[in-house]
Amino acid sequence: FIELLFVFQSLWKDKSGYYYVYGFLAAVSVILLVTVAEVTVVTVYMQLCSEDHRWWWRSFLVGGGSAVWVFAYSVWYYIFKLQITGLASGVLFFVYSIMACFVYGLLTGTVGFLCAYAFVRRIYR
């Protein structure tokens, strides 16, 4: 969430509009994707151990579920960190946040599904 704070400050508070910490963002993104893959594989393994074979959508939702937390963080950021007044500015902030969280959820959900798919194919080979 510290990196998310830096990204939000760069997008919404900083007047220059530049983000300078791309290397750290890349490292955090790799850690995020590895964590999503591991959590999804463990969740699918536990589901398969309980003899529930319907793992497809659950693997996607486990991976993409972190988008809900990112959206909750954006609501917190709007309430406590931004001093935005006016309906149009608030709507613009939340529309952009929803679109970004949707793309983020698709990305992490796809990573989770693909890792779970590779895992299931490997253990049942």
PDB file of C-alpha atoms in Angstrom:
ATOM      1  CA  PHE A   1       0.000   0.000   0.000  1.00  0.00           C
ATOM      2  CA  ILE A   2       2.982   2.307   0.352  1.00  0.00           C
ATOM      3  CA  GLU A   3       3.657   1.966  -3.359  1.00  0.00           C
ATOM      4  CA  LEU A   4      -0.025   2.556  -4.052  1.00  0.00           C
ATOM      5  CA  LEU A   5       0.192   5.736  -1.996  1.00  0.00           C
ATOM      6  CA  PHE A   6       3.097   6.932  -4.154  1.00  0.00           C
ATOM      7  CA  VAL A   7       1.184   6.164  -7.345  1.00  0.00           C
ATOM      8  CA  PHE A   8      -1.920   7.993  -6.096  1.00  0.00           C
ATOM      9  CA  GLN A   9       0.131  11.000  -5.030  1.00  0.00           C
ATOM     10  CA  SER A  10       1.750  11.107  -8.440  1.00  0.00           C
ATOM     11  CA  LEU A  11      -1.610  10.876 -10.214  1.00  0.00           C
ATOM     12  CA  TRP A  12      -3.797  13.080  -8.046  1.00  0.00           C
ATOM     13  CA  LYS A  13      -1.674  15.394  -5.899  1.00  0.00           C
ATOM     14  CA  ASP A  14       1.574  16.058  -7.717  1.00  0.00           C
ATOM     15  CA  LYS A  15       1.209  18.882 -10.207  1.00  0.00           C
ATOM     16  CA  SER A  16       4.117  17.735 -12.378  1.00  0.00           C
ATOM     17  CA  GLY A  17       2.401  14.436 -13.207  1.00  0.00           C
ATOM     18  CA  TYR A  18       5.645  12.434 -13.221  1.00  0.00           C
ATOM     19  CA  TYR A  19       6.320   9.223 -11.390  1.00  0.00           C
ATOM     20  CA  TYR A  20       9.995   8.615 -10.655  1.00  0.00           C
ATOM     21  CA  VAL A  21      10.209   5.243  -8.914  1.00  0.00           C
ATOM     22  CA  TYR A  22       9.725   2.823 -11.813  1.00  0.00           C
ATOM     23  CA  GLY A  23      12.292   0.278 -10.606  1.00  0.00           C
ATOM     24  CA  PHE A  24      10.628  -0.044  -7.220  1.00  0.00           C
ATOM     25  CA  LEU A  25       7.225  -0.305  -8.905  1.00  0.00           C
ATOM     26  CA  ALA A  26       8.533  -3.116 -11.119  1.00  0.00           C
ATOM     27  CA  ALA A  27       9.907  -4.995  -8.091  1.00  0.00           C
ATOM     28  CA  VAL A  28       6.646  -4.595  -6.180  1.00  0.00           C
ATOM     29  CA  SER A  29       4.678  -5.730  -9.247  1.00  0.00           C
ATOM     30  CA  VAL A  30       6.768  -8.901  -9.537  1.00  0.00           C
ATOM     31  CA  ILE A  31       6.246  -9.608  -5.828  1.00  0.00           C
ATOM     32  CA  LEU A  32       2.508  -9.010  -6.279  1.00  0.00           C
ATOM     33  CA  LEU A  33       2.227 -11.424  -9.197  1.00  0.00           C
ATOM     34  CA  VAL A  34       4.233 -14.123  -7.400  1.00  0.00           C
ATOM     35  CA  THR A  35       2.058 -13.714  -4.300  1.00  0.00           C
ATOM     36  CA  VAL A  36      -1.158 -13.894  -6.331  1.00  0.00           C
ATOM     37  CA  ALA A  37       0.105 -17.041  -8.047  1.00  0.00           C
ATOM     38  CA  GLU A  38       1.050 -18.717  -4.767  1.00  0.00           C
ATOM     39  CA  VAL A  39      -2.188 -17.847  -2.989  1.00  0.00           C
ATOM     40  CA  THR A  40      -4.264 -19.031  -5.930  1.00  0.00           C
ATOM     41  CA  VAL A  41      -2.406 -22.327  -6.225  1.00  0.00           C
ATOM     42  CA  VAL A  42      -2.774 -22.999  -2.489  1.00  0.00           C
ATOM     43  CA  THR A  43      -6.484 -22.144  -2.641  1.00  0.00           C
ATOM     44  CA  VAL A  44      -7.056 -24.419  -5.630  1.00  0.00           C
ATOM     45  CA  TYR A  45      -5.082 -27.214  -3.974  1.00  0.00           C
ATOM     46  CA  MET A  46      -7.203 -26.961  -0.832  1.00  0.00           C
ATOM     47  CA  GLN A  47     -10.335 -26.958  -2.971  1.00  0.00           C
ATOM     48  CA  LEU A  48      -9.204 -30.032  -4.885  1.00  0.00           C
ATOM     49  CA  CYS A  49      -8.322 -31.793  -1.626  1.00  0.00           C
ATOM     50  CA  SER A  50     -11.916 -31.291  -0.482  1.00  0.00           C
ATOM     51  CA  GLU A  51     -13.001 -32.986  -3.740  1.00  0.00           C
ATOM     52  CA  ASP A  52     -14.501 -29.861  -5.281  1.00  0.00           C
ATOM     53  CA  HIS A  53     -13.544 -29.907  -8.955  1.00  0.00           C
ATOM     54  CA  ARG A  54     -15.034 -26.505  -9.851  1.00  0.00           C
ATOM     55  CA  TRP A  55     -11.859 -24.514  -9.458  1.00  0.00           C
ATOM     56  CA  TRP A  56     -11.956 -22.438 -12.672  1.00  0.00           C
ATOM     57  CA  TRP A  57     -13.868 -19.366 -11.586  1.00  0.00           C
ATOM     58  CA  ARG A  58     -12.671 -19.512  -8.016  1.00  0.00           C
ATOM     59  CA  SER A  59      -9.057 -19.315  -9.177  1.00  0.00           C
ATOM     60  CA  PHE A  60      -9.887 -16.208 -11.185  1.00  0.00           C
ATOM     61  CA  LEU A  61     -11.793 -14.601  -8.309  1.00  0.00           C
ATOM     62  CA  VAL A  62      -9.083 -15.347  -5.756  1.00  0.00           C
ATOM     63  CA  GLY A  63      -6.522 -13.690  -7.990  1.00  0.00           C
ATOM     64  CA  GLY A  64      -8.746 -10.761  -8.893  1.00  0.00           C
ATOM     65  CA  GLY A  65     -10.103 -10.298  -5.384  1.00  0.00           C
ATOM     66  CA  SER A  66      -7.317  -7.930  -4.458  1.00  0.00           C
ATOM     67  CA  ALA A  67      -8.917  -5.342  -6.747  1.00  0.00           C
ATOM     68  CA  VAL A  68     -11.634  -4.926  -4.112  1.00  0.00           C
ATOM     69  CA  TRP A  69      -8.982  -3.951  -1.566  1.00  0.00           C
ATOM     70  CA  VAL A  70      -7.363  -1.518  -4.004  1.00  0.00           C
ATOM     71  CA  PHE A  71     -10.737   0.124  -4.587  1.00  0.00           C
ATOM     72  CA  ALA A  72     -11.325   0.309  -0.827  1.00  0.00           C
ATOM     73  CA  TYR A  73      -7.935   1.990  -0.525  1.00  0.00           C
ATOM     74  CA  SER A  74      -8.883   4.488  -3.215  1.00  0.00           C
ATOM     75  CA  VAL A  75     -12.060   5.341  -1.260  1.00  0.00           C
ATOM     76  CA  TRP A  76      -9.938   5.838   1.872  1.00  0.00           C
ATOM     77  CA  TYR A  77      -7.496   7.976  -0.112  1.00  0.00           C
ATOM     78  CA  TYR A  78     -10.338  10.113  -1.447  1.00  0.00           C
ATOM     79  CA  ILE A  79     -11.834  10.671   1.997  1.00  0.00           C
ATOM     80  CA  PHE A  80      -8.697  11.261   4.044  1.00  0.00           C
ATOM     81  CA  LYS A  81      -5.937  12.456   1.689  1.00  0.00           C
ATOM     82  CA  LEU A  82      -7.592  14.433  -1.103  1.00  0.00           C
ATOM     83  CA  GLN A  83      -9.314  17.727  -0.654  1.00  0.00           C
ATOM     84  CA  ILE A  84     -11.532  17.439  -3.710  1.00  0.00           C
ATOM     85  CA  THR A  85     -14.672  19.498  -3.754  1.00  0.00           C
ATOM     86  CA  GLY A  86     -17.392  19.291  -6.323  1.00  0.00           C
ATOM     87  CA  LEU A  87     -19.450  16.479  -7.701  1.00  0.00           C
ATOM     88  CA  ALA A  88     -17.749  16.307 -11.094  1.00  0.00           C
ATOM     89  CA  SER A  89     -14.274  15.900  -9.597  1.00  0.00           C
ATOM     90  CA  GLY A  90     -15.439  13.170  -7.245  1.00  0.00           C
ATOM     91  CA  VAL A  91     -17.231  11.310 -10.025  1.00  0.00           C
ATOM     92  CA  LEU A  92     -14.130  11.591 -12.215  1.00  0.00           C
ATOM     93  CA  PHE A  93     -11.944  10.199  -9.431  1.00  0.00           C
ATOM     94  CA  PHE A  94     -14.233   7.242  -8.780  1.00  0.00           C
ATOM     95  CA  VAL A  95     -14.785   6.436 -12.457  1.00  0.00           C
ATOM     96  CA  TYR A  96     -11.027   6.350 -13.028  1.00  0.00           C
ATOM     97  CA  SER A  97     -10.573   4.284  -9.870  1.00  0.00           C
ATOM     98  CA  ILE A  98     -13.220   1.775 -10.922  1.00  0.00           C
ATOM     99  CA  MET A  99     -11.695   1.421 -14.383  1.00  0.00           C
ATOM    100  CA  ALA A 100      -8.182   0.986 -12.953  1.00  0.00           C
ATOM    101  CA  CYS A 101      -9.408  -1.566 -10.397  1.00  0.00           C
ATOM    102  CA  PHE A 102     -11.261  -3.461 -13.126  1.00  0.00           C
ATOM    103  CA  VAL A 103      -8.100  -3.731 -15.233  1.00  0.00           C
ATOM    104  CA  TYR A 104      -6.064  -4.618 -12.143  1.00  0.00           C
ATOM    105  CA  GLY A 105      -8.589  -7.323 -11.249  1.00  0.00           C
ATOM    106  CA  LEU A 106      -8.487  -8.735 -14.768  1.00  0.00           C
ATOM    107  CA  LEU A 107      -4.698  -8.832 -14.679  1.00  0.00           C
ATOM    108  CA  THR A 108      -4.362 -10.496 -11.290  1.00  0.00           C
ATOM    109  CA  GLY A 109      -7.303 -12.813 -11.966  1.00  0.00           C
ATOM    110  CA  THR A 110      -5.751 -13.947 -15.224  1.00  0.00           C
ATOM    111  CA  VAL A 111      -2.405 -14.563 -13.542  1.00  0.00           C
ATOM    112  CA  GLY A 112      -4.139 -16.545 -10.818  1.00  0.00           C
ATOM    113  CA  PHE A 113      -6.123 -18.618 -13.285  1.00  0.00           C
ATOM    114  CA  LEU A 114      -3.154 -19.376 -15.529  1.00  0.00           C
ATOM    115  CA  CYS A 115      -0.988 -20.430 -12.598  1.00  0.00           C
ATOM    116  CA  ALA A 116      -3.772 -22.603 -11.194  1.00  0.00           C
ATOM    117  CA  TYR A 117      -4.335 -24.118 -14.633  1.00  0.00           C
ATOM    118  CA  ALA A 118      -0.641 -24.960 -14.974  1.00  0.00           C
ATOM    119  CA  PHE A 119      -0.662 -26.400 -11.450  1.00  0.00           C
ATOM    120  CA  VAL A 120      -3.712 -28.594 -12.070  1.00  0.00           C
ATOM    121  CA  ARG A 121      -2.303 -29.853 -15.371  1.00  0.00           C
ATOM    122  CA  ARG A 122       0.981 -30.643 -13.649  1.00  0.00           C
ATOM    123  CA  ILE A 123      -0.465 -32.584 -10.710  1.00  0.00           C
ATOM    124  CA  TYR A 124      -2.881 -34.595 -12.881  1.00  0.00           C
ATOM    125  CA  ARG A 125      -0.346 -35.361 -15.609  1.00  0.00           C
TER     126      ARG A 125
END
